Amino acid sequence: MRKGPNTVRNQKLNLQPCSHRVIIPLYIPNEEDYYQDAFKIFKMCLVSVQKTAVSPLKISVISNGCIASVNNELLKLSQEGEIDELIIETEAIGKINSILKALRTAEERLITITDADVLFLNNWEREVLNVFEAIPNAGMVSPVPMYRTQTRYTSNIWLRYLFSKKLRFSPVKNPEALIKFAKSVGWPGLKPHLTDVTVTLEGKNNILSVVGNAHFVGTYKNEIFKSMPKQNSVYKLGGNSERLYTDQPVLKHGGYRLATYDNFAYHMGNTIEPWMISIFENLNIEKKSYKDFENFKILKKNSLNYFLAEKCFKKLFYFEFFKRKIYQFKGLTKKQVELFIGGF
């Protein structure tokens, strides 16, 4: 039997102001072999993103079928205020579906989705915000520039800036960071021609961004997720899940997929190395100040632009002759074109 009135009935919410949410899906089914360092690496990711952000973040962590000992540690972190939203799924529901648990109710203007093995560096958020300010049509910005991303879901950029000097090949800002990424995914390194030049887009105040990016970490404008499929993904990992839920929605809203010109985060992989500890221990705690990002352009769904860019113009890059001419037009020498066309 209910006795007396509910004391919170008709009371309005009084939440802490925040315009940026970070979503981290976490999958640690055991703490042996491949996953031996997984929770320590996650802790480095969590602490680094908190330390180095310049605005007060809200952090959502989704436990995707993690073992009980990991869930207990996550509960402690939540109780200590290190995690704002903790969702525990006892059954592994897949990476994208884990992200959707937090994403579908997120109201913050910007949403950063990151793997749990990313080490954030000082200035990462500041530099990401600079790109959004300099290039109004930016829909997703990663703090990690990658090699060979110039034609990865970027057809709308090429269509818009094909004859503009703002889109061009530029020297890679931080070749060593590219090499570190290659090693983090098990490669021995990178050939020199993969670390010499990259395609950049110039925005306001001469700010450069790299065209294209990778999936493992990126900041999105919230509105682009209105174009996600309504149903959940059928894949645990991979398949067409990232294309449908994080790639195409950016393009359908006319957004550009970009990265910062310099590197402001590292992919750690599944093994802790001395250089990671050194960087982590030397991170500075940034002073936080609330930002509402109201000056950022709101991207609206644009079916015509999507059709012209993705269904028509994109096909021109299937022709090697066209690609060669465009790459030369944008600043590559004939020798560099051969290396680009020839692949790895």
PDB file of C-alpha atoms in Angstrom, residues 46-323:
ATOM      1  CA  LEU A  46      39.029   6.497 -18.956  1.00  0.00           C
ATOM      2  CA  VAL A  47      41.435   8.586 -16.884  1.00  0.00           C
ATOM      3  CA  SER A  48      43.129  10.116 -19.921  1.00  0.00           C
ATOM      4  CA  VAL A  49      39.878  11.302 -21.508  1.00  0.00           C
ATOM      5  CA  GLN A  50      38.790  12.882 -18.206  1.00  0.00           C
ATOM      6  CA  LYS A  51      42.135  14.558 -17.528  1.00  0.00           C
ATOM      7  CA  THR A  52      42.657  16.054 -20.965  1.00  0.00           C
ATOM      8  CA  ALA A  53      39.171  17.311 -21.882  1.00  0.00           C
ATOM      9  CA  VAL A  54      38.641  21.073 -21.738  1.00  0.00           C
ATOM     10  CA  SER A  55      34.870  20.859 -21.156  1.00  0.00           C
ATOM     11  CA  PRO A  56      33.031  18.875 -18.445  1.00  0.00           C
ATOM     12  CA  LEU A  57      32.273  15.519 -20.043  1.00  0.00           C
ATOM     13  CA  LYS A  58      29.658  12.933 -19.196  1.00  0.00           C
ATOM     14  CA  ILE A  59      30.969   9.432 -19.677  1.00  0.00           C
ATOM     15  CA  SER A  60      28.894   6.376 -20.535  1.00  0.00           C
ATOM     16  CA  VAL A  61      30.444   2.916 -20.216  1.00  0.00           C
ATOM     17  CA  ILE A  62      28.615  -0.135 -21.495  1.00  0.00           C
ATOM     18  CA  SER A  63      29.758  -3.501 -20.199  1.00  0.00           C
ATOM     19  CA  ASN A  64      29.149  -5.856 -23.117  1.00  0.00           C
ATOM     20  CA  GLY A  65      29.148  -9.269 -21.472  1.00  0.00           C
ATOM     21  CA  CYS A  66      32.173  -8.570 -19.240  1.00  0.00           C
ATOM     22  CA  ILE A  67      33.060 -11.018 -16.479  1.00  0.00           C
ATOM     23  CA  ALA A  68      31.780 -10.375 -12.941  1.00  0.00           C
ATOM     24  CA  SER A  69      35.117  -9.156 -11.576  1.00  0.00           C
ATOM     25  CA  VAL A  70      35.273  -6.449 -14.254  1.00  0.00           C
ATOM     26  CA  ASN A  71      31.668  -5.431 -13.592  1.00  0.00           C
ATOM     27  CA  ASN A  72      32.459  -5.093  -9.886  1.00  0.00           C
ATOM     28  CA  GLU A  73      35.355  -2.756 -10.707  1.00  0.00           C
ATOM     29  CA  LEU A  74      33.115  -0.738 -13.003  1.00  0.00           C
ATOM     30  CA  LEU A  75      30.556  -0.352 -10.203  1.00  0.00           C
ATOM     31  CA  LYS A  76      33.292   1.012  -7.946  1.00  0.00           C
ATOM     32  CA  LEU A  77      34.333   3.522 -10.602  1.00  0.00           C
ATOM     33  CA  SER A  78      30.701   4.571 -10.996  1.00  0.00           C
ATOM     34  CA  GLN A  79      30.288   5.029  -7.238  1.00  0.00           C
ATOM     35  CA  GLU A  80      33.479   7.119  -7.187  1.00  0.00           C
ATOM     36  CA  GLY A  81      32.044   9.417  -9.851  1.00  0.00           C
ATOM     37  CA  GLU A  82      34.460   8.374 -12.600  1.00  0.00           C
ATOM     38  CA  ILE A  83      31.593   7.068 -14.764  1.00  0.00           C
ATOM     39  CA  ASP A  84      28.340   9.017 -15.204  1.00  0.00           C
ATOM     40  CA  GLU A  85      26.329   6.246 -16.829  1.00  0.00           C
ATOM     41  CA  LEU A  86      27.080   2.549 -16.406  1.00  0.00           C
ATOM     42  CA  ILE A  87      25.112  -0.044 -18.352  1.00  0.00           C
ATOM     43  CA  ILE A  88      25.807  -3.707 -17.643  1.00  0.00           C
ATOM     44  CA  GLU A  89      24.719  -6.331 -20.150  1.00  0.00           C
ATOM     45  CA  THR A  90      25.350  -9.833 -18.812  1.00  0.00           C
ATOM     46  CA  GLU A  91      25.113 -11.231 -22.353  1.00  0.00           C
ATOM     47  CA  ALA A  92      27.453 -10.012 -25.092  1.00  0.00           C
ATOM     48  CA  ILE A  93      25.201  -7.970 -27.399  1.00  0.00           C
ATOM     49  CA  GLY A  94      27.840  -6.685 -29.815  1.00  0.00           C
ATOM     50  CA  LYS A  95      29.845  -3.484 -30.086  1.00  0.00           C
ATOM     51  CA  ILE A  96      27.339  -1.368 -32.028  1.00  0.00           C
ATOM     52  CA  ASN A  97      24.352  -2.491 -29.954  1.00  0.00           C
ATOM     53  CA  SER A  98      26.310  -1.611 -26.810  1.00  0.00           C
ATOM     54  CA  ILE A  99      26.904   1.880 -28.162  1.00  0.00           C
ATOM     55  CA  LEU A 100      23.223   2.215 -29.065  1.00  0.00           C
ATOM     56  CA  LYS A 101      22.251   1.609 -25.433  1.00  0.00           C
ATOM     57  CA  ALA A 102      23.696   5.001 -24.514  1.00  0.00           C
ATOM     58  CA  LEU A 103      23.505   6.773 -27.850  1.00  0.00           C
ATOM     59  CA  ARG A 104      19.733   6.616 -28.337  1.00  0.00           C
ATOM     60  CA  THR A 105      19.073   8.632 -25.182  1.00  0.00           C
ATOM     61  CA  ALA A 106      22.056  10.985 -25.378  1.00  0.00           C
ATOM     62  CA  GLU A 107      21.054  14.657 -25.676  1.00  0.00           C
ATOM     63  CA  GLU A 108      24.510  16.289 -25.670  1.00  0.00           C
ATOM     64  CA  ARG A 109      25.466  18.324 -28.750  1.00  0.00           C
ATOM     65  CA  LEU A 110      28.630  16.320 -29.352  1.00  0.00           C
ATOM     66  CA  ILE A 111      29.088  12.577 -28.921  1.00  0.00           C
ATOM     67  CA  THR A 112      32.517  10.953 -28.828  1.00  0.00           C
ATOM     68  CA  ILE A 113      32.497   7.216 -29.460  1.00  0.00           C
ATOM     69  CA  THR A 114      35.766   5.519 -28.592  1.00  0.00           C
ATOM     70  CA  ASP A 115      37.185   2.053 -28.230  1.00  0.00           C
ATOM     71  CA  ALA A 116      38.332   1.198 -24.721  1.00  0.00           C
ATOM     72  CA  ASP A 117      41.998   1.049 -25.752  1.00  0.00           C
ATOM     73  CA  VAL A 118      42.506   4.692 -26.768  1.00  0.00           C
ATOM     74  CA  LEU A 119      44.964   6.907 -24.895  1.00  0.00           C
ATOM     75  CA  PHE A 120      43.828  10.531 -25.125  1.00  0.00           C
ATOM     76  CA  LEU A 121      46.439  13.306 -25.174  1.00  0.00           C
ATOM     77  CA  ASN A 122      46.325  16.886 -24.001  1.00  0.00           C
ATOM     78  CA  ASN A 123      44.548  19.208 -26.457  1.00  0.00           C
ATOM     79  CA  TRP A 124      42.542  16.431 -28.117  1.00  0.00           C
ATOM     80  CA  GLU A 125      39.151  17.999 -27.397  1.00  0.00           C
ATOM     81  CA  ARG A 126      40.376  21.537 -28.073  1.00  0.00           C
ATOM     82  CA  GLU A 127      41.734  20.535 -31.500  1.00  0.00           C
ATOM     83  CA  VAL A 128      38.599  18.564 -32.407  1.00  0.00           C
ATOM     84  CA  LEU A 129      36.486  21.612 -31.539  1.00  0.00           C
ATOM     85  CA  ASN A 130      38.752  23.781 -33.688  1.00  0.00           C
ATOM     86  CA  VAL A 131      37.962  21.622 -36.709  1.00  0.00           C
ATOM     87  CA  PHE A 132      34.217  21.815 -36.072  1.00  0.00           C
ATOM     88  CA  GLU A 133      34.510  25.599 -35.840  1.00  0.00           C
ATOM     89  CA  ALA A 134      36.739  25.960 -38.908  1.00  0.00           C
ATOM     90  CA  ILE A 135      34.714  23.614 -41.153  1.00  0.00           C
ATOM     91  CA  PRO A 136      30.960  24.055 -40.495  1.00  0.00           C
ATOM     92  CA  ASN A 137      30.025  20.905 -42.462  1.00  0.00           C
ATOM     93  CA  ALA A 138      32.217  18.660 -40.311  1.00  0.00           C
ATOM     94  CA  GLY A 139      30.029  15.810 -39.064  1.00  0.00           C
ATOM     95  CA  MET A 140      32.644  13.580 -37.466  1.00  0.00           C
ATOM     96  CA  VAL A 141      36.142  14.545 -36.348  1.00  0.00           C
ATOM     97  CA  SER A 142      38.740  12.109 -35.037  1.00  0.00           C
ATOM     98  CA  PRO A 143      41.752  13.178 -32.953  1.00  0.00           C
ATOM     99  CA  VAL A 144      43.797  10.539 -34.807  1.00  0.00           C
ATOM    100  CA  PRO A 145      44.753  11.238 -38.453  1.00  0.00           C
ATOM    101  CA  MET A 146      45.256   8.102 -40.526  1.00  0.00           C
ATOM    102  CA  TYR A 147      46.952   7.201 -43.785  1.00  0.00           C
ATOM    103  CA  ARG A 148      45.002   6.304 -46.932  1.00  0.00           C
ATOM    104  CA  THR A 149      41.628   7.582 -45.714  1.00  0.00           C
ATOM    105  CA  GLN A 150      41.204  10.164 -48.472  1.00  0.00           C
ATOM    106  CA  THR A 151      38.466   8.213 -50.294  1.00  0.00           C
ATOM    107  CA  ARG A 152      36.866   6.456 -47.295  1.00  0.00           C
ATOM    108  CA  TYR A 153      33.322   7.869 -47.085  1.00  0.00           C
ATOM    109  CA  THR A 154      34.589  11.248 -48.270  1.00  0.00           C
ATOM    110  CA  SER A 155      32.979  11.586 -51.713  1.00  0.00           C
ATOM    111  CA  ASN A 156      30.953  14.630 -50.586  1.00  0.00           C
ATOM    112  CA  ILE A 157      34.199  16.454 -49.716  1.00  0.00           C
ATOM    113  CA  TRP A 158      35.762  15.677 -53.090  1.00  0.00           C
ATOM    114  CA  LEU A 159      32.599  16.724 -54.929  1.00  0.00           C
ATOM    115  CA  ARG A 160      32.443  20.053 -53.094  1.00  0.00           C
ATOM    116  CA  TYR A 161      36.161  20.935 -53.228  1.00  0.00           C
ATOM    117  CA  LEU A 162      37.330  19.198 -56.418  1.00  0.00           C
ATOM    118  CA  PHE A 163      38.509  22.465 -57.990  1.00  0.00           C
ATOM    119  CA  SER A 164      39.362  24.251 -54.758  1.00  0.00           C
ATOM    120  CA  LYS A 165      42.900  24.758 -53.454  1.00  0.00           C
ATOM    121  CA  LYS A 166      41.540  24.128 -49.959  1.00  0.00           C
ATOM    122  CA  LEU A 167      41.550  20.394 -50.760  1.00  0.00           C
ATOM    123  CA  ARG A 168      45.110  19.261 -51.424  1.00  0.00           C
ATOM    124  CA  PHE A 169      47.923  16.921 -50.492  1.00  0.00           C
ATOM    125  CA  SER A 170      50.010  18.183 -47.560  1.00  0.00           C
ATOM    126  CA  PRO A 171      52.979  16.782 -45.633  1.00  0.00           C
ATOM    127  CA  VAL A 172      52.056  14.426 -42.799  1.00  0.00           C
ATOM    128  CA  LYS A 173      52.272  16.370 -39.547  1.00  0.00           C
ATOM    129  CA  ASN A 174      53.248  13.486 -37.270  1.00  0.00           C
ATOM    130  CA  PRO A 175      54.717  10.444 -39.100  1.00  0.00           C
ATOM    131  CA  GLU A 176      55.792   8.798 -35.831  1.00  0.00           C
ATOM    132  CA  ALA A 177      52.164   8.621 -34.665  1.00  0.00           C
ATOM    133  CA  LEU A 178      51.198   6.740 -37.839  1.00  0.00           C
ATOM    134  CA  ILE A 179      53.990   4.243 -37.186  1.00  0.00           C
ATOM    135  CA  LYS A 180      52.818   3.787 -33.582  1.00  0.00           C
ATOM    136  CA  PHE A 181      49.311   3.009 -34.819  1.00  0.00           C
ATOM    137  CA  ALA A 182      50.604   0.410 -37.278  1.00  0.00           C
ATOM    138  CA  LYS A 183      52.513  -1.308 -34.494  1.00  0.00           C
ATOM    139  CA  SER A 184      49.457  -1.179 -32.189  1.00  0.00           C
ATOM    140  CA  VAL A 185      47.517  -3.382 -34.615  1.00  0.00           C
ATOM    141  CA  GLY A 186      50.370  -5.861 -35.009  1.00  0.00           C
ATOM    142  CA  TRP A 187      52.183  -4.500 -38.062  1.00  0.00           C
ATOM    143  CA  PRO A 188      55.997  -4.143 -37.915  1.00  0.00           C
ATOM    144  CA  GLY A 189      55.813  -0.569 -39.218  1.00  0.00           C
ATOM    145  CA  LEU A 190      55.002   1.490 -42.306  1.00  0.00           C
ATOM    146  CA  LYS A 191      56.809   2.095 -45.569  1.00  0.00           C
ATOM    147  CA  PRO A 192      58.024   5.694 -46.024  1.00  0.00           C
ATOM    148  CA  HIS A 193      55.494   6.496 -48.761  1.00  0.00           C
ATOM    149  CA  LEU A 194      52.677   5.839 -46.279  1.00  0.00           C
ATOM    150  CA  THR A 195      53.924   8.534 -43.920  1.00  0.00           C
ATOM    151  CA  ASP A 196      54.923  11.346 -46.276  1.00  0.00           C
ATOM    152  CA  VAL A 197      51.747  13.063 -47.523  1.00  0.00           C
ATOM    153  CA  THR A 198      48.045  13.082 -46.761  1.00  0.00           C
ATOM    154  CA  VAL A 199      44.941  14.797 -48.163  1.00  0.00           C
ATOM    155  CA  THR A 200      43.924  17.841 -46.142  1.00  0.00           C
ATOM    156  CA  LEU A 201      41.014  20.271 -46.149  1.00  0.00           C
ATOM    157  CA  GLU A 202      41.650  23.859 -45.133  1.00  0.00           C
ATOM    158  CA  GLY A 203      39.024  25.688 -43.092  1.00  0.00           C
ATOM    159  CA  LYS A 204      38.677  29.087 -41.477  1.00  0.00           C
ATOM    160  CA  ASN A 205      41.802  30.680 -39.985  1.00  0.00           C
ATOM    161  CA  ASN A 206      43.953  28.350 -42.139  1.00  0.00           C
ATOM    162  CA  ILE A 207      43.154  25.362 -39.929  1.00  0.00           C
ATOM    163  CA  LEU A 208      43.986  22.075 -41.658  1.00  0.00           C
ATOM    164  CA  SER A 209      42.178  18.794 -41.143  1.00  0.00           C
ATOM    165  CA  VAL A 210      42.884  15.381 -42.634  1.00  0.00           C
ATOM    166  CA  VAL A 211      40.258  14.032 -45.034  1.00  0.00           C
ATOM    167  CA  GLY A 212      38.755  10.763 -43.813  1.00  0.00           C
ATOM    168  CA  ASN A 213      39.314   8.918 -40.553  1.00  0.00           C
ATOM    169  CA  ALA A 214      39.141   5.594 -38.740  1.00  0.00           C
ATOM    170  CA  HIS A 215      36.296   4.160 -36.643  1.00  0.00           C
ATOM    171  CA  PHE A 216      38.039   3.511 -33.361  1.00  0.00           C
ATOM    172  CA  VAL A 217      37.645   7.057 -32.024  1.00  0.00           C
ATOM    173  CA  GLY A 218      35.666  10.032 -33.271  1.00  0.00           C
ATOM    174  CA  THR A 219      33.457  12.926 -32.180  1.00  0.00           C
ATOM    175  CA  TYR A 220      30.080  13.323 -33.891  1.00  0.00           C
ATOM    176  CA  LYS A 221      27.420  15.992 -34.067  1.00  0.00           C
ATOM    177  CA  ASN A 222      24.396  14.473 -32.363  1.00  0.00           C
ATOM    178  CA  GLU A 223      21.925  15.169 -35.178  1.00  0.00           C
ATOM    179  CA  ILE A 224      23.581  12.827 -37.649  1.00  0.00           C
ATOM    180  CA  PHE A 225      22.387   9.811 -35.656  1.00  0.00           C
ATOM    181  CA  LYS A 226      18.815  10.567 -36.702  1.00  0.00           C
ATOM    182  CA  SER A 227      19.701   8.665 -39.881  1.00  0.00           C
ATOM    183  CA  MET A 228      20.689   5.450 -38.075  1.00  0.00           C
ATOM    184  CA  PRO A 229      18.652   2.287 -38.658  1.00  0.00           C
ATOM    185  CA  LYS A 230      15.836   1.906 -36.160  1.00  0.00           C
ATOM    186  CA  GLN A 231      16.645  -1.754 -35.471  1.00  0.00           C
ATOM    187  CA  ASN A 232      19.721  -3.169 -33.752  1.00  0.00           C
ATOM    188  CA  SER A 233      22.722  -4.609 -35.553  1.00  0.00           C
ATOM    189  CA  VAL A 234      22.872  -8.355 -36.198  1.00  0.00           C
ATOM    190  CA  TYR A 235      26.676  -8.449 -35.837  1.00  0.00           C
ATOM    191  CA  LYS A 236      28.805  -8.817 -32.723  1.00  0.00           C
ATOM    192  CA  LEU A 237      31.587  -6.917 -34.479  1.00  0.00           C
ATOM    193  CA  GLY A 238      32.246  -5.809 -38.047  1.00  0.00           C
ATOM    194  CA  GLY A 239      29.952  -6.809 -40.898  1.00  0.00           C
ATOM    195  CA  ASN A 240      28.091  -3.747 -42.164  1.00  0.00           C
ATOM    196  CA  SER A 241      27.410  -2.419 -38.657  1.00  0.00           C
ATOM    197  CA  GLU A 242      29.838   0.510 -38.589  1.00  0.00           C
ATOM    198  CA  ARG A 243      28.934   1.509 -42.130  1.00  0.00           C
ATOM    199  CA  LEU A 244      25.205   1.621 -41.360  1.00  0.00           C
ATOM    200  CA  TYR A 245      25.347   3.191 -37.894  1.00  0.00           C
ATOM    201  CA  THR A 246      28.335   5.548 -37.922  1.00  0.00           C
ATOM    202  CA  ASP A 247      29.532   6.101 -41.516  1.00  0.00           C
ATOM    203  CA  GLN A 248      26.466   6.576 -43.701  1.00  0.00           C
ATOM    204  CA  PRO A 249      24.541   8.751 -41.192  1.00  0.00           C
ATOM    205  CA  VAL A 250      27.306  11.388 -41.423  1.00  0.00           C
ATOM    206  CA  LEU A 251      27.071  11.408 -45.222  1.00  0.00           C
ATOM    207  CA  LYS A 252      23.265  11.442 -45.273  1.00  0.00           C
ATOM    208  CA  HIS A 253      23.357  14.694 -43.316  1.00  0.00           C
ATOM    209  CA  GLY A 254      25.915  16.206 -45.665  1.00  0.00           C
ATOM    210  CA  GLY A 255      28.606  15.912 -43.002  1.00  0.00           C
ATOM    211  CA  TYR A 256      32.326  15.563 -43.597  1.00  0.00           C
ATOM    212  CA  ARG A 257      34.437  12.806 -42.029  1.00  0.00           C
ATOM    213  CA  LEU A 258      37.674  14.458 -40.923  1.00  0.00           C
ATOM    214  CA  ALA A 259      40.575  14.163 -38.493  1.00  0.00           C
ATOM    215  CA  THR A 260      42.826  16.670 -36.770  1.00  0.00           C
ATOM    216  CA  TYR A 261      45.990  17.495 -38.709  1.00  0.00           C
ATOM    217  CA  ASP A 262      48.258  16.498 -35.821  1.00  0.00           C
ATOM    218  CA  ASN A 263      47.828  13.399 -33.668  1.00  0.00           C
ATOM    219  CA  PHE A 264      46.074  13.772 -30.282  1.00  0.00           C
ATOM    220  CA  ALA A 265      45.363  10.175 -29.229  1.00  0.00           C
ATOM    221  CA  TYR A 266      46.980   6.757 -29.511  1.00  0.00           C
ATOM    222  CA  HIS A 267      45.553   3.324 -30.137  1.00  0.00           C
ATOM    223  CA  MET A 268      47.090   1.098 -27.458  1.00  0.00           C
ATOM    224  CA  GLY A 269      45.987  -2.356 -28.558  1.00  0.00           C
ATOM    225  CA  ASN A 270      45.850  -5.138 -25.976  1.00  0.00           C
ATOM    226  CA  THR A 271      49.329  -4.900 -24.446  1.00  0.00           C
ATOM    227  CA  ILE A 272      50.727  -2.145 -22.234  1.00  0.00           C
ATOM    228  CA  GLU A 273      54.123  -0.843 -23.349  1.00  0.00           C
ATOM    229  CA  PRO A 274      56.555   1.472 -21.519  1.00  0.00           C
ATOM    230  CA  TRP A 275      55.975   4.409 -23.881  1.00  0.00           C
ATOM    231  CA  MET A 276      52.246   4.332 -23.093  1.00  0.00           C
ATOM    232  CA  ILE A 277      52.894   4.502 -19.356  1.00  0.00           C
ATOM    233  CA  SER A 278      55.329   7.367 -19.859  1.00  0.00           C
ATOM    234  CA  ILE A 279      52.820   9.402 -21.869  1.00  0.00           C
ATOM    235  CA  PHE A 280      49.979   8.581 -19.470  1.00  0.00           C
ATOM    236  CA  GLU A 281      51.923   9.612 -16.391  1.00  0.00           C
ATOM    237  CA  ASN A 282      52.882  12.944 -17.972  1.00  0.00           C
ATOM    238  CA  LEU A 283      49.378  14.030 -18.967  1.00  0.00           C
ATOM    239  CA  ASN A 284      48.330  17.393 -17.586  1.00  0.00           C
ATOM    240  CA  ILE A 285      44.918  17.949 -15.981  1.00  0.00           C
ATOM    241  CA  GLU A 286      43.068  20.522 -18.066  1.00  0.00           C
ATOM    242  CA  LYS A 287      40.918  23.199 -16.482  1.00  0.00           C
ATOM    243  CA  LYS A 288      37.292  22.540 -17.435  1.00  0.00           C
ATOM    244  CA  SER A 289      34.816  25.192 -18.605  1.00  0.00           C
ATOM    245  CA  TYR A 290      31.279  24.649 -19.899  1.00  0.00           C
ATOM    246  CA  LYS A 291      30.777  25.108 -23.639  1.00  0.00           C
ATOM    247  CA  ASP A 292      27.389  24.912 -25.365  1.00  0.00           C
ATOM    248  CA  PHE A 293      28.612  24.671 -28.989  1.00  0.00           C
ATOM    249  CA  GLU A 294      25.590  26.658 -30.167  1.00  0.00           C
ATOM    250  CA  ASN A 295      27.684  28.205 -32.938  1.00  0.00           C
ATOM    251  CA  PHE A 296      28.250  24.833 -34.580  1.00  0.00           C
ATOM    252  CA  LYS A 297      26.250  24.399 -37.775  1.00  0.00           C
ATOM    253  CA  ILE A 298      23.329  21.967 -37.454  1.00  0.00           C
ATOM    254  CA  LEU A 299      23.494  19.392 -40.235  1.00  0.00           C
ATOM    255  CA  LYS A 300      20.225  18.476 -41.889  1.00  0.00           C
ATOM    256  CA  LYS A 301      19.436  15.395 -43.916  1.00  0.00           C
ATOM    257  CA  ASN A 302      20.233  16.015 -47.574  1.00  0.00           C
ATOM    258  CA  SER A 303      19.129  13.153 -49.825  1.00  0.00           C
ATOM    259  CA  LEU A 304      20.098  14.910 -53.067  1.00  0.00           C
ATOM    260  CA  ASN A 305      23.648  15.638 -51.930  1.00  0.00           C
ATOM    261  CA  TYR A 306      24.011  12.071 -50.663  1.00  0.00           C
ATOM    262  CA  PHE A 307      22.822  10.638 -53.991  1.00  0.00           C
ATOM    263  CA  LEU A 308      25.095  12.849 -56.104  1.00  0.00           C
ATOM    264  CA  ALA A 309      28.158  12.228 -53.951  1.00  0.00           C
ATOM    265  CA  GLU A 310      27.808   8.561 -52.966  1.00  0.00           C
ATOM    266  CA  LYS A 311      25.846   7.077 -55.851  1.00  0.00           C
ATOM    267  CA  CYS A 312      27.278   9.083 -58.755  1.00  0.00           C
ATOM    268  CA  PHE A 313      30.495  11.045 -58.171  1.00  0.00           C
ATOM    269  CA  LYS A 314      32.104   8.360 -56.001  1.00  0.00           C
ATOM    270  CA  LYS A 315      32.148   5.943 -58.936  1.00  0.00           C
ATOM    271  CA  LEU A 316      34.646   8.131 -60.786  1.00  0.00           C
ATOM    272  CA  PHE A 317      37.299   7.049 -58.296  1.00  0.00           C
ATOM    273  CA  TYR A 318      36.853   3.473 -59.488  1.00  0.00           C
ATOM    274  CA  PHE A 319      38.653   4.520 -62.674  1.00  0.00           C
ATOM    275  CA  GLU A 320      42.416   4.559 -62.260  1.00  0.00           C
ATOM    276  CA  PHE A 321      42.889   7.205 -64.964  1.00  0.00           C
ATOM    277  CA  PHE A 322      40.591   9.645 -63.139  1.00  0.00           C
ATOM    278  CA  LYS A 323      42.242   8.974 -59.793  1.00  0.00           C
TER     279      LYS A 323
END
